[in-house]
């Protein structure tokens, strides 16, 4: 009997559940059908069904555990999401205990970016290091920290909220209450907002990237600005952790060539440790799968 | 035979070495005589003599090890100080190996603020927690991070350089190459510099504090500014670590009543986690002894 684990990733647009074995081989994948606009009950049912489908297929005998990752500030102790911009109906709802009850099995709840860092450490770009910091550049910016091989969770499970690091003290207002959060200056959403300010209308980050590729100087300036903000945050993270590896993931890293030079120059200027050590800043390897793999690894990471 | 360890703290003005037992009881204390202006050789000899005096007195039988803490960016692997503003003659010098050779014993080298965090965790304000972050507010600002009971060292031993976190992106220039480092806006030196800008001449942080106590509004404004800078950094550290306890140490914490309100208000505003969890921000307990105790604990912390 092959030992396996079930991971579920409640992503930005839909959910996926997978059976994954101890070596990181995906045995079975199920994608949810629910639109998040259908509300909490539909999402919960969809999660239970996806996990049940995978478990029925693989059999309960070899199941090491179930890990579920969701976006937002997680309270580990209570197993609830305190703040979830993408799926507000899940806020302050006992997701973990409800899932556990309906599945009749223990469930480990974790933040998506923390899980992504764990996934990259397990079978991705971070395999060869014991310490790494991951930033997920998407609608928002998430963070995950691996220290001495283990995920940094914090006493309430809210560690790694690196998208809310201040990079501009009196910068753009953020839903978290702060101003100038990294995610307001360097996420895909921030890129769109900057494009709008420059008169591009409703351009997506991808469209801004296409303009930059085509030689549009203002589009390139947007990525330079975003890169500088990332560099300020990166310098702080290097000064704090002195990790050998910093990973970036998310669709925006397709524009690496346009933002990375500004990011690295800023980090070099702002961090003595960065300038004087062989600190690597790289693209993550697992892409959109990192959270799913990290979710599956949770039962083994305890 | 009582097991004991020798710690040496190369402080800002002189050095101290102590024999400390496993329960944190100081058995013997020696203070160095050297003026740092006498140069590297004199300092090295003073360190060797202080440690030898303590060892001779206690006997080598029960000695668990020797820990030495110095200010500055330490390269753990090489056992050298890469950047030491207070004692430039020690930069890039193989302190650890030289001490080890002259003492004929293994020596563990560590940064002073990291050691202070370890000391506070061992027998100070952090006894009851597994995670804490310490900021030492002095001439500069040092940082020490304890995660899951262990010191965060980083792959080159340079973690915890929290005085160089950017709090004002285009703020005051710092010797580390950055601008707007926390220590340029919130250390004792920063308080003096702000006082000078307000026409107070060469006032020390202590004198500015006395003026604040006497009701001087501009002196109070200096501490409010310093508190805000600390609050920006604190919010970032709370978002990153979600530790239950953040400690401040150094002479400046005597002015707690003048800077803490601004610091805590800023942290509350800038950190969702801070607002919604019972995160404690407190004065460290061991004062100037934290580094010495942390140094002695190093052999047991491995």
Coordinates of C-alpha atoms in Angstrom, one line a residue:
Chain A
X1 CA 0.0 0.0 0.0
X2 CA 1.5 3.3 -1.1
X3 CA 1.4 6.0 1.6
X4 CA -0.2 9.2 0.3
X5 CA -1.6 12.4 1.4
X6 CA -4.5 14.6 0.2
X7 CA -3.9 18.2 -0.5
X8 CA -6.6 20.8 -1.3
X9 CA -5.8 24.3 -2.7
X10 CA -8.6 26.8 -2.6
X11 CA -7.2 29.0 -5.2
X12 CA -8.2 32.4 -6.6
X13 CA -10.7 31.0 -9.1
X14 CA -11.4 27.4 -8.3
X15 CA -10.2 24.5 -6.0
X16 CA -8.1 21.5 -6.7
X17 CA -7.6 18.4 -4.6
X18 CA -4.9 15.8 -5.2
X19 CA -3.5 12.6 -3.9
X20 CA 0.3 12.9 -3.7
X21 CA 2.7 10.2 -2.5
X22 CA 5.7 10.7 -0.1
X23 CA 8.1 11.3 -3.0
X24 CA 5.9 14.0 -4.4
X25 CA 4.3 12.1 -7.2
X26 CA 0.8 13.2 -8.0
X27 CA -1.5 10.1 -8.1
X28 CA -4.8 11.7 -8.8
X29 CA -6.2 15.2 -9.3
X30 CA -9.7 16.6 -9.0
X31 CA -10.8 20.1 -9.9
X32 CA -13.8 21.7 -8.2
X33 CA -16.8 23.0 -10.1
X34 CA -18.0 25.8 -7.9
X35 CA -18.1 29.5 -8.6
X36 CA -17.1 31.3 -5.4
X37 CA -20.0 33.6 -6.0
X38 CA -22.3 30.7 -5.1
X39 CA -21.3 31.3 -1.5
X40 CA -19.9 29.5 1.5
X41 CA -22.1 26.4 1.6
X42 CA -21.4 25.6 -2.0
X43 CA -17.7 26.0 -1.5
X44 CA -17.7 23.8 1.6
X45 CA -19.6 21.1 -0.2
X46 CA -17.3 21.3 -3.2
X47 CA -14.2 20.9 -0.9
X48 CA -15.7 17.9 0.8
X49 CA -16.7 16.3 -2.5
X50 CA -13.3 16.8 -4.1
X51 CA -11.5 15.3 -1.1
X52 CA -13.9 12.4 -0.8
X53 CA -13.5 11.7 -4.5
X54 CA -9.8 11.5 -4.1
X55 CA -10.0 9.4 -0.9
X56 CA -12.5 7.0 -2.4
X57 CA -10.3 6.4 -5.4
X58 CA -7.0 5.9 -3.4
X59 CA -8.5 4.1 -0.4
X60 CA -8.3 5.2 3.2
X61 CA -5.6 2.7 4.2
X62 CA -2.5 4.5 3.1
X63 CA -3.8 8.0 3.8
X64 CA -1.3 10.0 5.9
X65 CA -3.5 13.0 6.3
X66 CA -5.4 15.9 4.7
X67 CA -4.0 19.4 4.2
X68 CA -6.2 22.3 3.1
X69 CA -4.8 25.7 2.0
X70 CA -6.7 28.9 1.6
X71 CA -5.8 32.5 0.9
X72 CA -5.9 35.0 3.8
X73 CA -4.8 35.5 7.4
X74 CA -5.3 32.1 9.1
X75 CA -5.8 31.6 12.8
X76 CA -4.1 28.3 13.3
X77 CA -5.3 27.7 16.8
X78 CA -9.0 28.1 15.8
X79 CA -8.7 26.8 12.3
X80 CA -10.5 29.8 10.8
X81 CA -9.6 32.5 8.2
X82 CA -9.6 35.9 9.8
X83 CA -9.4 38.0 6.6
X84 CA -10.0 36.7 3.1
X85 CA -10.4 39.3 0.5
X86 CA -11.0 36.8 -2.3
X87 CA -13.7 34.8 -0.5
X88 CA -15.2 37.1 2.2
X89 CA -18.0 34.5 3.0
X90 CA -15.3 32.3 4.5
X91 CA -14.2 34.8 7.0
X92 CA -14.5 33.8 10.7
X93 CA -16.1 30.5 9.7
X94 CA -14.7 27.3 11.3
X95 CA -13.5 25.8 8.0
X96 CA -11.1 23.3 9.6
X97 CA -13.5 21.9 12.1
X98 CA -16.4 21.8 9.6
X99 CA -14.3 20.0 7.0
X100 CA -13.0 17.6 9.7
X101 CA -16.5 16.8 10.8
X102 CA -17.9 16.2 7.4
X103 CA -14.9 14.1 6.3
X104 CA -14.6 12.3 9.6
X105 CA -10.9 12.9 9.5
X106 CA -8.3 15.4 10.9
X107 CA -7.7 18.3 8.6
X108 CA -4.7 20.7 8.7
X109 CA -5.4 24.2 7.6
X110 CA -2.7 26.5 6.3
X111 CA -2.3 29.8 4.4
X112 CA -1.7 29.3 0.7
X113 CA 1.7 31.1 0.5
X114 CA 3.1 29.3 3.5
X115 CA 2.1 26.1 1.9
X116 CA 3.7 27.2 -1.4
X117 CA 7.0 27.8 0.4
X118 CA 6.7 24.3 1.9
X119 CA 6.0 22.8 -1.5
X120 CA 9.0 24.5 -3.1
X121 CA 11.2 23.3 -0.2
X122 CA 9.9 19.8 -0.6
X123 CA 10.1 19.2 -4.3
X124 CA 10.7 22.5 -5.9
X125 CA 13.3 25.2 -6.2
X126 CA 14.2 25.0 -2.5
X127 CA 15.1 21.3 -2.2
X128 CA 18.8 22.0 -1.5
X129 CA 18.4 24.7 1.2
X130 CA 17.1 24.7 4.8
X131 CA 16.0 28.3 4.8
X132 CA 14.0 30.2 2.2
X133 CA 11.5 33.0 1.8
X134 CA 8.8 32.9 -0.9
X135 CA 6.8 35.8 -2.3
X136 CA 3.7 34.9 -4.4
X137 CA 3.0 37.8 -6.7
X138 CA -0.7 37.6 -7.7
X139 CA -3.8 39.6 -7.1
X140 CA -2.2 40.2 -3.7
X141 CA 1.2 39.2 -2.4
X142 CA 1.6 36.3 -0.1
X143 CA 4.7 35.2 1.8
X144 CA 6.0 32.0 3.2
X145 CA 9.1 31.5 5.3
X146 CA 11.0 28.3 5.9
X147 CA 13.5 28.4 8.7
X148 CA 15.8 25.5 9.6
X149 CA 13.7 23.3 7.3
X150 CA 10.4 24.2 9.0
X151 CA 7.6 26.5 8.1
X152 CA 7.5 29.7 10.3
X153 CA 3.9 29.8 11.5
X154 CA 3.9 32.2 14.4
X155 CA 2.0 31.8 17.6
X156 CA -1.4 32.3 15.9
X157 CA -0.4 30.9 12.5
X158 CA -0.3 34.3 11.0
X159 CA 3.4 34.6 10.1
X160 CA 4.6 35.3 6.6
X161 CA 2.2 38.1 5.8
X162 CA 4.9 39.7 3.7
X163 CA 2.6 41.3 1.2
X164 CA 1.8 43.7 4.1
X165 CA 5.3 44.8 4.7
X166 CA 5.5 48.6 4.4
X167 CA 7.6 49.7 1.4
X168 CA 6.2 53.3 1.2
X169 CA 5.3 54.7 4.6
X170 CA 2.7 57.0 3.3
X171 CA 1.9 55.0 0.1
X172 CA -1.3 53.5 -1.2
X173 CA -4.0 52.5 1.3
X174 CA -4.5 48.8 1.9
X175 CA -7.5 46.8 3.1
X176 CA -5.4 45.6 6.0
X177 CA -5.4 49.2 7.4
X178 CA -1.8 50.0 6.5
X179 CA -0.5 52.3 3.8
X180 CA 2.2 51.5 1.3
X181 CA 2.0 47.7 1.7
X182 CA 4.2 45.8 -0.7
X183 CA 1.2 44.2 -2.4
X184 CA -0.3 47.6 -3.1
X185 CA 2.9 48.5 -5.0
X186 CA 4.1 45.3 -6.6
X187 CA 1.2 42.8 -7.2
X188 CA -0.5 42.2 -10.5
X189 CA -3.3 44.4 -9.2
X190 CA -0.7 47.2 -8.5
X191 CA 0.6 46.9 -12.0
X192 CA -3.0 47.3 -13.4
X193 CA -3.6 50.3 -11.1
X194 CA -0.3 52.0 -12.3
X195 CA -1.3 51.4 -15.9
X196 CA -4.7 53.0 -15.2
X197 CA -2.9 56.1 -13.7
X198 CA -0.9 56.3 -16.9
X199 CA -4.0 56.3 -19.1
X200 CA -4.1 52.6 -20.2
X201 CA -7.6 52.0 -19.0
X202 CA -8.3 48.5 -17.8
X203 CA -5.1 46.8 -18.8
X204 CA -4.2 43.6 -17.0
X205 CA -0.6 43.0 -15.7
X206 CA -0.2 40.6 -18.7
X207 CA -1.2 43.3 -21.1
X208 CA 1.2 45.8 -19.5
X209 CA 3.9 43.2 -19.9
X210 CA 3.0 42.8 -23.6
X211 CA 3.4 46.6 -24.0
X212 CA 6.7 46.5 -22.2
X213 CA 7.9 43.7 -24.6
X214 CA 6.8 45.8 -27.5
X215 CA 9.1 48.6 -26.3
X216 CA 6.6 50.9 -24.5
X217 CA 8.7 53.0 -22.1
X218 CA 5.9 53.8 -19.7
X219 CA 5.0 50.1 -19.4
X220 CA 8.6 49.4 -18.6
X221 CA 8.6 52.2 -16.0
X222 CA 5.7 50.4 -14.3
X223 CA 7.8 47.3 -13.9
X224 CA 10.8 49.3 -12.8
X225 CA 8.6 50.9 -10.1
X226 CA 7.2 47.5 -9.1
X227 CA 10.7 46.1 -9.0
X228 CA 12.0 48.8 -6.7
X229 CA 9.2 48.1 -4.3
X230 CA 10.1 44.4 -4.4
X231 CA 13.7 45.3 -3.9
X232 CA 13.0 47.4 -0.7
X233 CA 11.1 44.4 0.7
X234 CA 13.7 41.9 -0.4
X235 CA 16.5 43.9 1.3
X236 CA 14.5 43.8 4.5
X237 CA 13.9 40.1 4.3
X238 CA 17.6 39.5 3.5
X239 CA 18.6 41.6 6.5
X240 CA 16.1 39.8 8.8
X241 CA 16.6 36.2 7.6
X242 CA 19.9 36.0 5.8
X243 CA 18.4 33.0 3.9
X244 CA 20.4 31.6 1.0
X245 CA 17.3 31.6 -1.3
X246 CA 14.5 34.0 -2.0
X247 CA 11.8 32.8 -4.4
X248 CA 9.2 34.6 -6.4
X249 CA 6.2 33.0 -7.9
X250 CA 2.9 34.0 -9.6
X251 CA 2.0 34.9 -13.2
X252 CA 3.8 38.3 -12.9
X253 CA 7.2 36.6 -12.9
X254 CA 6.7 36.2 -16.6
X255 CA 7.8 39.9 -16.7
X256 CA 11.0 39.0 -14.7
X257 CA 13.3 40.7 -17.3
X258 CA 11.5 44.0 -16.8
X259 CA 11.3 44.1 -13.0
X260 CA 14.2 42.0 -11.8
X261 CA 17.0 44.6 -12.7
X262 CA 15.4 47.3 -10.6
X263 CA 14.6 44.8 -7.8
X264 CA 18.1 43.5 -7.6
X265 CA 19.7 46.9 -7.8
X266 CA 17.5 48.1 -5.0
X267 CA 18.2 45.0 -2.8
X268 CA 21.9 45.4 -3.4
X269 CA 21.9 49.1 -2.5
X270 CA 19.8 48.5 0.6
X271 CA 21.3 45.3 2.1
X272 CA 24.9 44.9 3.2
X273 CA 24.2 41.2 3.6
X274 CA 22.9 40.9 0.0
X275 CA 25.9 42.7 -1.5
X276 CA 28.4 40.6 0.5
X277 CA 27.0 37.1 0.4
X278 CA 25.9 34.7 -2.4
X279 CA 22.2 35.3 -1.8
X280 CA 20.1 33.8 -4.6
X281 CA 16.8 35.4 -5.9
X282 CA 15.1 33.0 -8.2
X283 CA 11.8 32.0 -9.8
X284 CA 9.9 29.4 -8.0
X285 CA 9.6 26.1 -9.8
X286 CA 6.2 24.6 -9.1
X287 CA 4.2 27.5 -10.4
X288 CA 0.5 27.2 -9.5
X289 CA 1.0 23.7 -8.1
X290 CA 3.2 24.8 -5.2
X291 CA 0.2 25.4 -2.8
X292 CA -1.3 22.1 -3.8
X293 CA 2.0 20.2 -3.1
X294 CA 2.5 22.1 0.1
X295 CA -1.0 21.3 1.2
X296 CA -0.3 17.6 0.7
X297 CA 3.0 17.8 2.5
X298 CA 1.3 19.4 5.6
X299 CA 0.6 16.0 7.3
X300 CA 4.2 15.0 7.0
X301 CA 5.6 18.4 8.0
X302 CA 4.1 18.4 11.5
Chain B
X1 CA 31.7 19.7 39.8
X2 CA 29.2 22.4 38.7
X3 CA 28.9 22.6 34.9
X4 CA 29.4 26.1 33.7
X5 CA 30.1 28.1 30.6
X6 CA 32.1 31.2 29.9
X7 CA 30.6 34.1 28.1
X8 CA 32.4 37.2 26.9
X9 CA 30.6 40.4 25.7
X10 CA 32.7 42.9 23.7
X11 CA 30.4 45.8 24.5
X12 CA 30.4 49.4 23.2
X13 CA 32.9 50.7 25.8
X14 CA 34.6 47.7 27.4
X15 CA 34.5 43.9 27.6
X16 CA 33.2 41.6 30.3
X17 CA 33.7 37.9 30.8
X18 CA 31.7 35.7 33.2
X19 CA 31.3 32.1 34.3
X20 CA 27.7 31.2 34.4
X21 CA 26.1 27.9 35.4
X22 CA 23.4 26.0 33.6
X23 CA 20.7 27.6 35.7
X24 CA 21.9 31.1 34.7
X25 CA 23.6 31.9 38.0
X26 CA 26.7 34.1 37.5
X27 CA 29.6 32.5 39.3
X28 CA 32.3 35.0 38.5
X29 CA 32.7 38.3 36.5
X30 CA 35.8 39.9 35.1
X31 CA 35.8 43.3 33.4
X32 CA 38.5 44.2 30.8
X33 CA 40.8 47.2 31.1
X34 CA 41.5 48.0 27.5
X35 CA 40.5 51.2 25.7
X36 CA 39.4 50.2 22.2
X37 CA 41.5 53.0 20.8
X38 CA 44.5 50.9 21.8
X39 CA 43.8 48.7 18.8
X40 CA 43.2 45.2 17.8
X41 CA 46.1 43.4 19.5
X42 CA 45.3 45.0 22.8
X43 CA 41.6 44.1 22.5
X44 CA 42.5 40.5 21.6
X45 CA 44.9 40.2 24.5
X46 CA 42.4 41.6 26.9
X47 CA 39.8 39.1 25.7
X48 CA 42.2 36.2 26.1
X49 CA 43.2 37.4 29.6
X50 CA 39.6 37.9 30.8
X51 CA 38.5 34.4 29.7
X52 CA 41.7 32.8 31.1
X53 CA 41.2 34.5 34.4
X54 CA 37.6 33.2 34.7
X55 CA 38.7 29.7 33.5
X56 CA 41.6 29.5 36.0
X57 CA 39.3 30.5 38.8
X58 CA 36.5 28.0 38.0
X59 CA 38.7 25.1 36.7
X60 CA 38.6 23.6 33.3
X61 CA 36.8 20.4 34.3
X62 CA 33.2 21.7 34.3
X63 CA 33.6 24.0 31.4
X64 CA 30.8 23.4 28.8
X65 CA 32.3 25.9 26.3
X66 CA 33.1 29.5 25.5
X67 CA 30.8 32.0 23.7
X68 CA 32.0 35.4 22.5
X69 CA 29.7 38.1 21.3
X70 CA 30.7 41.2 19.4
X71 CA 28.8 44.0 17.7
X72 CA 28.5 44.0 13.9
X73 CA 27.7 41.8 10.9
X74 CA 29.2 38.3 11.8
X75 CA 30.2 35.8 9.2
X76 CA 29.4 32.6 11.1
X77 CA 31.2 30.3 8.8
X78 CA 34.5 32.2 8.8
X79 CA 34.2 33.4 12.4
X80 CA 35.0 37.0 11.4
X81 CA 33.2 40.4 11.8
X82 CA 32.5 41.8 8.4
X83 CA 31.4 45.2 9.5
X84 CA 31.9 46.7 12.9
X85 CA 31.3 50.4 13.2
X86 CA 32.4 50.6 16.9
X87 CA 35.7 48.7 16.5
X88 CA 36.8 49.0 12.9
X89 CA 40.1 47.4 13.6
X90 CA 38.4 44.1 14.2
X91 CA 36.8 44.0 10.7
X92 CA 37.7 41.0 8.5
X93 CA 40.0 39.7 11.3
X94 CA 39.7 36.0 12.2
X95 CA 38.6 36.7 15.8
X96 CA 37.2 33.3 16.5
X97 CA 40.1 31.2 15.3
X98 CA 42.7 33.5 16.9
X99 CA 40.9 33.3 20.2
X100 CA 40.5 29.6 19.9
X101 CA 44.2 29.1 19.2
X102 CA 45.3 31.3 22.1
X103 CA 42.9 29.7 24.5
X104 CA 43.4 26.2 23.2
X105 CA 39.7 25.7 23.2
X106 CA 36.7 26.0 20.9
X107 CA 35.1 29.4 20.8
X108 CA 31.6 30.2 19.4
X109 CA 31.3 33.7 17.9
X110 CA 28.0 35.5 17.7
X111 CA 26.5 38.9 17.1
X112 CA 25.6 40.8 20.3
X113 CA 21.9 41.3 19.6
X114 CA 21.4 37.7 18.6
X115 CA 23.0 36.7 21.8
X116 CA 20.9 39.2 23.8
X117 CA 17.7 37.6 22.3
X118 CA 19.1 34.2 23.4
X119 CA 19.8 35.5 26.9
X120 CA 16.3 36.9 27.3
X121 CA 14.8 33.7 26.0
X122 CA 17.0 31.7 28.5
X123 CA 16.5 33.6 31.7
X124 CA 14.9 36.9 30.9
X125 CA 11.6 38.3 29.6
X126 CA 11.2 35.6 27.0
X127 CA 11.4 32.5 29.3
X128 CA 7.8 31.6 28.6
X129 CA 7.7 31.8 24.8
X130 CA 9.2 29.9 21.9
X131 CA 9.4 32.8 19.5
X132 CA 10.5 36.3 20.1
X133 CA 12.1 39.3 18.4
X134 CA 14.5 41.6 20.3
X135 CA 15.5 45.1 19.2
X136 CA 18.5 46.7 21.1
X137 CA 18.2 50.4 20.9
X138 CA 21.7 51.9 21.5
X139 CA 24.3 53.8 19.4
X140 CA 22.9 51.6 16.6
X141 CA 20.0 49.2 16.6
X142 CA 20.6 45.5 16.7
X143 CA 18.1 42.7 16.3
X144 CA 17.8 39.1 17.5
X145 CA 15.2 36.5 16.4
X146 CA 14.3 33.4 18.3
X147 CA 12.1 31.0 16.3
X148 CA 10.8 27.7 17.7
X149 CA 13.2 28.2 20.6
X150 CA 16.3 28.6 18.5
X151 CA 18.3 31.6 17.3
X152 CA 17.7 32.5 13.6
X153 CA 21.3 32.7 12.3
X154 CA 20.9 32.7 8.6
X155 CA 23.1 30.8 6.2
X156 CA 26.1 33.1 6.8
X157 CA 25.2 34.0 10.4
X158 CA 24.0 37.4 9.4
X159 CA 20.3 37.2 10.2
X160 CA 18.6 39.6 12.6
X161 CA 20.1 42.8 11.2
X162 CA 16.9 44.6 12.0
X163 CA 18.5 48.0 12.6
X164 CA 18.9 48.1 8.8
X165 CA 15.3 47.6 7.9
X166 CA 14.1 50.4 5.8
X167 CA 11.5 52.6 7.5
X168 CA 11.9 55.7 5.3
X169 CA 12.7 54.7 1.7
X170 CA 14.5 57.9 0.9
X171 CA 15.4 58.7 4.6
X172 CA 18.8 59.4 6.3
X173 CA 21.8 57.7 4.7
X174 CA 23.4 54.8 6.6
X175 CA 26.9 53.4 6.7
X176 CA 25.5 50.1 5.4
X177 CA 24.7 51.7 2.0
X178 CA 21.0 52.0 2.5
X179 CA 18.9 55.1 3.3
X180 CA 16.2 55.4 6.0
X181 CA 17.4 52.4 8.1
X182 CA 15.6 52.0 11.3
X183 CA 18.7 52.8 13.3
X184 CA 19.1 56.1 11.6
X185 CA 15.6 57.1 12.7
X186 CA 15.2 55.4 16.1
X187 CA 18.5 54.8 17.9
X188 CA 20.1 56.9 20.6
X189 CA 22.3 58.5 17.9
X190 CA 19.2 59.3 15.9
X191 CA 17.6 61.0 18.9
X192 CA 20.8 63.2 19.3
X193 CA 20.8 64.0 15.6
X194 CA 17.2 65.1 15.7
X195 CA 17.9 67.2 18.8
X196 CA 20.8 68.9 16.9
X197 CA 18.4 69.7 14.0
X198 CA 16.1 71.3 16.5
X199 CA 18.9 73.5 17.8
X200 CA 19.8 71.6 21.0
X201 CA 23.5 71.3 20.2
X202 CA 25.2 68.2 21.4
X203 CA 22.4 66.8 23.6
X204 CA 22.6 63.1 24.3
X205 CA 19.5 60.9 24.1
X206 CA 19.4 61.0 27.9
X207 CA 19.4 64.8 27.9
X208 CA 16.6 64.9 25.3
X209 CA 14.7 62.5 27.6
X210 CA 15.2 64.9 30.6
X211 CA 13.9 67.8 28.5
X212 CA 10.8 65.7 27.5
X213 CA 10.2 64.8 31.2
X214 CA 10.4 68.6 32.0
X215 CA 7.6 69.2 29.5
X216 CA 9.6 70.3 26.4
X217 CA 7.2 69.8 23.5
X218 CA 10.0 69.6 20.8
X219 CA 11.8 67.0 22.8
X220 CA 8.6 65.0 23.1
X221 CA 8.2 65.3 19.3
X222 CA 11.6 63.7 18.8
X223 CA 10.4 60.7 20.8
X224 CA 7.1 60.6 18.9
X225 CA 9.1 60.5 15.6
X226 CA 11.4 57.8 16.9
X227 CA 8.4 55.8 18.1
X228 CA 6.7 56.0 14.7
X229 CA 9.8 54.7 13.0
X230 CA 9.9 51.9 15.6
X231 CA 6.2 51.2 15.0
X232 CA 6.7 50.9 11.2
X233 CA 9.5 48.3 11.8
X234 CA 7.5 46.6 14.5
X235 CA 4.5 46.2 12.2
X236 CA 6.7 44.5 9.6
X237 CA 8.2 42.2 12.2
X238 CA 4.8 41.3 13.5
X239 CA 3.5 40.6 9.9
X240 CA 6.6 38.5 9.2
X241 CA 7.0 36.5 12.4
X242 CA 3.7 36.7 14.3
X243 CA 5.7 36.1 17.4
X244 CA 3.9 36.4 20.7
X245 CA 6.6 38.7 22.2
X246 CA 8.7 41.7 20.9
X247 CA 11.3 43.0 23.3
X248 CA 13.1 46.3 23.3
X249 CA 16.3 46.9 25.2
X250 CA 19.0 49.6 25.6
X251 CA 19.3 52.8 27.6
X252 CA 16.7 54.5 25.4
X253 CA 13.9 52.4 26.8
X254 CA 14.1 54.7 29.9
X255 CA 12.1 57.0 27.6
X256 CA 9.4 54.4 27.0
X257 CA 6.5 56.6 28.1
X258 CA 7.5 59.1 25.5
X259 CA 8.0 56.9 22.4
X260 CA 5.8 53.8 23.2
X261 CA 2.4 55.5 22.5
X262 CA 3.5 56.5 19.0
X263 CA 5.2 53.2 18.4
X264 CA 2.2 51.1 19.4
X265 CA -0.3 53.3 17.5
X266 CA 1.8 52.9 14.4
X267 CA 2.1 49.2 14.8
X268 CA -1.7 48.9 15.4
X269 CA -2.5 50.9 12.3
X270 CA 0.0 49.0 10.1
X271 CA -0.5 45.4 11.2
X272 CA -3.7 43.5 11.0
X273 CA -2.0 40.7 13.0
X274 CA -1.0 43.2 15.7
X275 CA -4.5 44.6 16.0
X276 CA -6.2 41.2 16.2
X277 CA -3.9 39.1 18.3
X278 CA -2.5 39.4 21.8
X279 CA 1.0 40.4 20.7
X280 CA 3.1 41.7 23.5
X281 CA 5.7 44.5 23.2
X282 CA 7.7 44.8 26.3
X283 CA 11.0 46.0 27.8
X284 CA 13.7 43.3 28.0
X285 CA 14.6 42.3 31.5
X286 CA 18.4 41.6 31.5
X287 CA 19.4 45.1 30.4
X288 CA 23.1 45.3 29.6
X289 CA 23.7 41.7 30.8
X290 CA 21.6 40.0 28.1
X291 CA 24.5 39.7 25.7
X292 CA 26.8 38.3 28.4
X293 CA 24.2 35.7 29.4
X294 CA 23.5 34.9 25.8
X295 CA 27.2 34.5 25.1
X296 CA 27.4 32.0 28.0
X297 CA 24.4 30.1 26.7
X298 CA 25.9 29.6 23.2
X299 CA 27.6 26.3 24.0
X300 CA 24.3 24.9 25.3
X301 CA 22.3 26.3 22.4
X302 CA 24.1 24.4 19.7

